[in-house]
Amino acid sequence: MNINPCGTTCGTLSQVRSDCLDAQTEELSRQLCTLLRMESARSGRPWVPFSHLAELYHQHYGRALVQQFQRAGYPDSGLFWRSHRQVFSTYATPVPENPYVAEFAAVNPVQDFRRGSQGDRPHARRRRRPSAQAGRKLS
């Protein structure tokens, strides 16, 4: 059994390429999560403009983020964000190339739908609207 440079067992060339891309994508995702957490802790806001995230990535890792997306098999950042919806959240800005990015867990409440629990959030109580007849006394 042969081991390829990504640390997985060798199969076909396309499988090796796929395994390497998966490893690169996983590492890139982990690095971006780390940067988003650090910036969120510093600023107190979970949302970071993509341009600022790219600057942080370059400062921290010494590489261009857009090139890392391309190396991982994503021709543009939008494809990366869409394929990692369980990890990252984005929302569009007037400049399509510069969306705001956040770690999914930081902006979406934790919910376990399998057990019907709401995570750490208390159950919301509905307040009844007073009806038109609530003011009338019943005799």
PDB file of C-alpha atoms in Angstrom:
ATOM      1  CA  MET A   1       0.000   0.000   0.000  1.00  0.00           C
ATOM      2  CA  ASN A   2       1.389   3.412  -1.007  1.00  0.00           C
ATOM      3  CA  ILE A   3       0.848   6.650   0.875  1.00  0.00           C
ATOM      4  CA  ASN A   4       0.460   9.872  -1.112  1.00  0.00           C
ATOM      5  CA  PRO A   5       1.780  13.296   0.016  1.00  0.00           C
ATOM      6  CA  CYS A   6      -1.563  14.119   1.642  1.00  0.00           C
ATOM      7  CA  GLY A   7      -1.206  11.124   3.950  1.00  0.00           C
ATOM      8  CA  THR A   8      -3.922   8.974   2.430  1.00  0.00           C
ATOM      9  CA  THR A   9      -3.552   5.638   0.670  1.00  0.00           C
ATOM     10  CA  CYS A  10      -2.952   5.813  -3.053  1.00  0.00           C
ATOM     11  CA  GLY A  11      -5.640   4.782  -5.455  1.00  0.00           C
ATOM     12  CA  THR A  12      -6.290   6.173  -8.890  1.00  0.00           C
ATOM     13  CA  LEU A  13      -4.772   9.527  -9.829  1.00  0.00           C
ATOM     14  CA  SER A  14      -8.176  11.212  -9.681  1.00  0.00           C
ATOM     15  CA  GLN A  15      -8.806   9.738  -6.227  1.00  0.00           C
ATOM     16  CA  VAL A  16      -5.410  11.007  -5.021  1.00  0.00           C
ATOM     17  CA  ARG A  17      -6.190  14.468  -6.396  1.00  0.00           C
ATOM     18  CA  SER A  18      -9.607  14.390  -4.745  1.00  0.00           C
ATOM     19  CA  ASP A  19      -8.126  13.308  -1.398  1.00  0.00           C
ATOM     20  CA  CYS A  20      -5.525  16.096  -1.560  1.00  0.00           C
ATOM     21  CA  LEU A  21      -8.168  18.701  -2.433  1.00  0.00           C
ATOM     22  CA  ASP A  22     -10.339  17.498   0.439  1.00  0.00           C
ATOM     23  CA  ALA A  23      -7.389  17.820   2.831  1.00  0.00           C
ATOM     24  CA  GLN A  24      -6.581  21.315   1.507  1.00  0.00           C
ATOM     25  CA  THR A  25     -10.217  22.367   1.795  1.00  0.00           C
ATOM     26  CA  GLU A  26     -10.487  21.050   5.349  1.00  0.00           C
ATOM     27  CA  GLU A  27      -7.300  22.853   6.383  1.00  0.00           C
ATOM     28  CA  LEU A  28      -8.426  26.091   4.701  1.00  0.00           C
ATOM     29  CA  SER A  29     -11.802  25.853   6.425  1.00  0.00           C
ATOM     30  CA  ARG A  30     -10.116  25.327   9.809  1.00  0.00           C
ATOM     31  CA  GLN A  31      -7.792  28.304   9.233  1.00  0.00           C
ATOM     32  CA  LEU A  32     -10.686  30.579   8.282  1.00  0.00           C
ATOM     33  CA  CYS A  33     -12.687  29.513  11.349  1.00  0.00           C
ATOM     34  CA  THR A  34      -9.698  30.360  13.531  1.00  0.00           C
ATOM     35  CA  LEU A  35      -9.339  33.812  11.956  1.00  0.00           C
ATOM     36  CA  LEU A  36     -13.074  34.512  12.224  1.00  0.00           C
ATOM     37  CA  ARG A  37     -13.062  33.578  15.922  1.00  0.00           C
ATOM     38  CA  MET A  38     -10.022  35.768  16.605  1.00  0.00           C
ATOM     39  CA  GLU A  39     -11.488  38.760  14.762  1.00  0.00           C
ATOM     40  CA  SER A  40     -14.888  38.271  16.375  1.00  0.00           C
ATOM     41  CA  ALA A  41     -13.302  38.220  19.831  1.00  0.00           C
ATOM     42  CA  ARG A  42     -11.348  41.374  19.015  1.00  0.00           C
ATOM     43  CA  SER A  43     -14.222  43.359  17.470  1.00  0.00           C
ATOM     44  CA  GLY A  44     -17.175  41.918  19.372  1.00  0.00           C
ATOM     45  CA  ARG A  45     -19.013  41.268  16.086  1.00  0.00           C
ATOM     46  CA  PRO A  46     -19.307  37.899  14.337  1.00  0.00           C
ATOM     47  CA  TRP A  47     -19.509  39.340  10.792  1.00  0.00           C
ATOM     48  CA  VAL A  48     -16.263  40.150   8.970  1.00  0.00           C
ATOM     49  CA  PRO A  49     -16.033  41.626   5.458  1.00  0.00           C
ATOM     50  CA  PHE A  50     -14.365  39.211   3.046  1.00  0.00           C
ATOM     51  CA  SER A  51     -11.737  41.820   2.115  1.00  0.00           C
ATOM     52  CA  HIS A  52     -10.726  42.128   5.784  1.00  0.00           C
ATOM     53  CA  LEU A  53     -10.678  38.338   6.196  1.00  0.00           C
ATOM     54  CA  ALA A  54      -8.391  38.109   3.137  1.00  0.00           C
ATOM     55  CA  GLU A  55      -6.047  40.695   4.717  1.00  0.00           C
ATOM     56  CA  LEU A  56      -5.990  38.779   7.999  1.00  0.00           C
ATOM     57  CA  TYR A  57      -5.296  35.534   6.139  1.00  0.00           C
ATOM     58  CA  HIS A  58      -2.376  37.104   4.292  1.00  0.00           C
ATOM     59  CA  GLN A  59      -0.939  38.592   7.508  1.00  0.00           C
ATOM     60  CA  HIS A  60      -1.310  35.359   9.463  1.00  0.00           C
ATOM     61  CA  TYR A  61      -0.403  32.741   6.840  1.00  0.00           C
ATOM     62  CA  GLY A  62       1.599  34.771   4.303  1.00  0.00           C
ATOM     63  CA  ARG A  63      -0.527  33.632   1.367  1.00  0.00           C
ATOM     64  CA  ALA A  64      -3.304  35.176  -0.717  1.00  0.00           C
ATOM     65  CA  LEU A  65      -6.705  33.793   0.283  1.00  0.00           C
ATOM     66  CA  VAL A  66      -8.105  33.888  -3.252  1.00  0.00           C
ATOM     67  CA  GLN A  67      -5.184  31.757  -4.455  1.00  0.00           C
ATOM     68  CA  GLN A  68      -5.838  29.284  -1.633  1.00  0.00           C
ATOM     69  CA  PHE A  69      -9.447  28.969  -2.791  1.00  0.00           C
ATOM     70  CA  GLN A  70      -8.222  28.237  -6.310  1.00  0.00           C
ATOM     71  CA  ARG A  71      -5.675  25.671  -5.072  1.00  0.00           C
ATOM     72  CA  ALA A  72      -8.480  23.923  -3.178  1.00  0.00           C
ATOM     73  CA  GLY A  73     -10.505  23.695  -6.389  1.00  0.00           C
ATOM     74  CA  TYR A  74     -12.799  26.726  -6.048  1.00  0.00           C
ATOM     75  CA  PRO A  75     -12.437  29.270  -8.888  1.00  0.00           C
ATOM     76  CA  ASP A  76     -14.059  31.968  -6.749  1.00  0.00           C
ATOM     77  CA  SER A  77     -14.830  32.532  -3.090  1.00  0.00           C
ATOM     78  CA  GLY A  78     -18.590  32.336  -3.610  1.00  0.00           C
ATOM     79  CA  LEU A  79     -18.358  28.670  -4.551  1.00  0.00           C
ATOM     80  CA  PHE A  80     -16.336  27.943  -1.426  1.00  0.00           C
ATOM     81  CA  TRP A  81     -18.865  29.658   0.872  1.00  0.00           C
ATOM     82  CA  ARG A  82     -21.831  27.928  -0.807  1.00  0.00           C
ATOM     83  CA  SER A  83     -20.257  24.495  -0.493  1.00  0.00           C
ATOM     84  CA  HIS A  84     -19.472  25.082   3.206  1.00  0.00           C
ATOM     85  CA  ARG A  85     -22.872  26.341   4.405  1.00  0.00           C
ATOM     86  CA  GLN A  86     -22.709  24.172   7.510  1.00  0.00           C
ATOM     87  CA  VAL A  87     -19.493  25.934   8.577  1.00  0.00           C
ATOM     88  CA  PHE A  88     -19.852  29.535   7.327  1.00  0.00           C
ATOM     89  CA  SER A  89     -22.659  32.032   6.872  1.00  0.00           C
ATOM     90  CA  THR A  90     -22.495  34.873   4.372  1.00  0.00           C
ATOM     91  CA  TYR A  91     -24.661  37.778   3.431  1.00  0.00           C
ATOM     92  CA  ALA A  92     -24.375  39.869   0.342  1.00  0.00           C
ATOM     93  CA  THR A  93     -23.284  43.480   0.189  1.00  0.00           C
ATOM     94  CA  PRO A  94     -23.668  45.981  -2.661  1.00  0.00           C
ATOM     95  CA  VAL A  95     -20.211  44.801  -3.774  1.00  0.00           C
ATOM     96  CA  PRO A  96     -20.735  41.117  -4.682  1.00  0.00           C
ATOM     97  CA  GLU A  97     -17.031  40.253  -4.307  1.00  0.00           C
ATOM     98  CA  ASN A  98     -17.008  41.431  -0.681  1.00  0.00           C
ATOM     99  CA  PRO A  99     -19.740  39.627   1.303  1.00  0.00           C
ATOM    100  CA  TYR A 100     -19.771  39.555   5.067  1.00  0.00           C
ATOM    101  CA  VAL A 101     -18.643  36.188   6.439  1.00  0.00           C
ATOM    102  CA  ALA A 102     -19.223  34.632   9.862  1.00  0.00           C
ATOM    103  CA  GLU A 103     -18.801  31.259  11.428  1.00  0.00           C
ATOM    104  CA  PHE A 104     -22.193  29.535  11.138  1.00  0.00           C
ATOM    105  CA  ALA A 105     -22.338  28.607  14.834  1.00  0.00           C
ATOM    106  CA  ALA A 106     -21.705  32.230  15.854  1.00  0.00           C
ATOM    107  CA  VAL A 107     -24.756  33.626  14.053  1.00  0.00           C
ATOM    108  CA  ASN A 108     -27.215  30.715  14.138  1.00  0.00           C
ATOM    109  CA  PRO A 109     -28.652  29.380  17.365  1.00  0.00           C
ATOM    110  CA  VAL A 110     -27.862  25.807  18.241  1.00  0.00           C
ATOM    111  CA  GLN A 111     -30.872  23.604  17.694  1.00  0.00           C
ATOM    112  CA  ASP A 112     -31.143  19.871  17.884  1.00  0.00           C
ATOM    113  CA  PHE A 113     -34.148  19.073  15.744  1.00  0.00           C
ATOM    114  CA  ARG A 114     -33.838  15.327  16.364  1.00  0.00           C
ATOM    115  CA  ARG A 115     -34.857  15.722  19.992  1.00  0.00           C
ATOM    116  CA  GLY A 116     -36.908  18.865  19.553  1.00  0.00           C
ATOM    117  CA  SER A 117     -34.694  20.787  21.955  1.00  0.00           C
ATOM    118  CA  GLN A 118     -33.857  24.442  21.565  1.00  0.00           C
ATOM    119  CA  GLY A 119     -30.301  24.070  22.850  1.00  0.00           C
ATOM    120  CA  ASP A 120     -29.437  26.541  25.600  1.00  0.00           C
ATOM    121  CA  ARG A 121     -32.190  28.963  24.635  1.00  0.00           C
ATOM    122  CA  PRO A 122     -35.249  29.062  26.873  1.00  0.00           C
ATOM    123  CA  HIS A 123     -38.549  28.140  25.308  1.00  0.00           C
ATOM    124  CA  ALA A 124     -40.266  31.209  23.889  1.00  0.00           C
ATOM    125  CA  ARG A 125     -43.666  31.932  25.382  1.00  0.00           C
ATOM    126  CA  ARG A 126     -46.372  33.413  23.251  1.00  0.00           C
ATOM    127  CA  ARG A 127     -48.316  36.261  24.675  1.00  0.00           C
ATOM    128  CA  ARG A 128     -51.967  36.245  23.833  1.00  0.00           C
ATOM    129  CA  ARG A 129     -53.338  39.317  22.250  1.00  0.00           C
ATOM    130  CA  PRO A 130     -56.215  40.778  24.148  1.00  0.00           C
ATOM    131  CA  SER A 131     -59.404  40.148  22.256  1.00  0.00           C
ATOM    132  CA  ALA A 132     -62.010  42.781  21.603  1.00  0.00           C
ATOM    133  CA  GLN A 133     -64.227  41.206  24.218  1.00  0.00           C
ATOM    134  CA  ALA A 134     -61.600  41.081  26.930  1.00  0.00           C
ATOM    135  CA  GLY A 135     -62.675  44.509  28.137  1.00  0.00           C
ATOM    136  CA  ARG A 136     -66.306  43.417  28.568  1.00  0.00           C
ATOM    137  CA  LYS A 137     -67.238  41.948  31.879  1.00  0.00           C
ATOM    138  CA  LEU A 138     -69.111  38.745  31.856  1.00  0.00           C
ATOM    139  CA  SER A 139     -72.100  38.709  34.193  1.00  0.00           C
TER     140      SER A 139
END
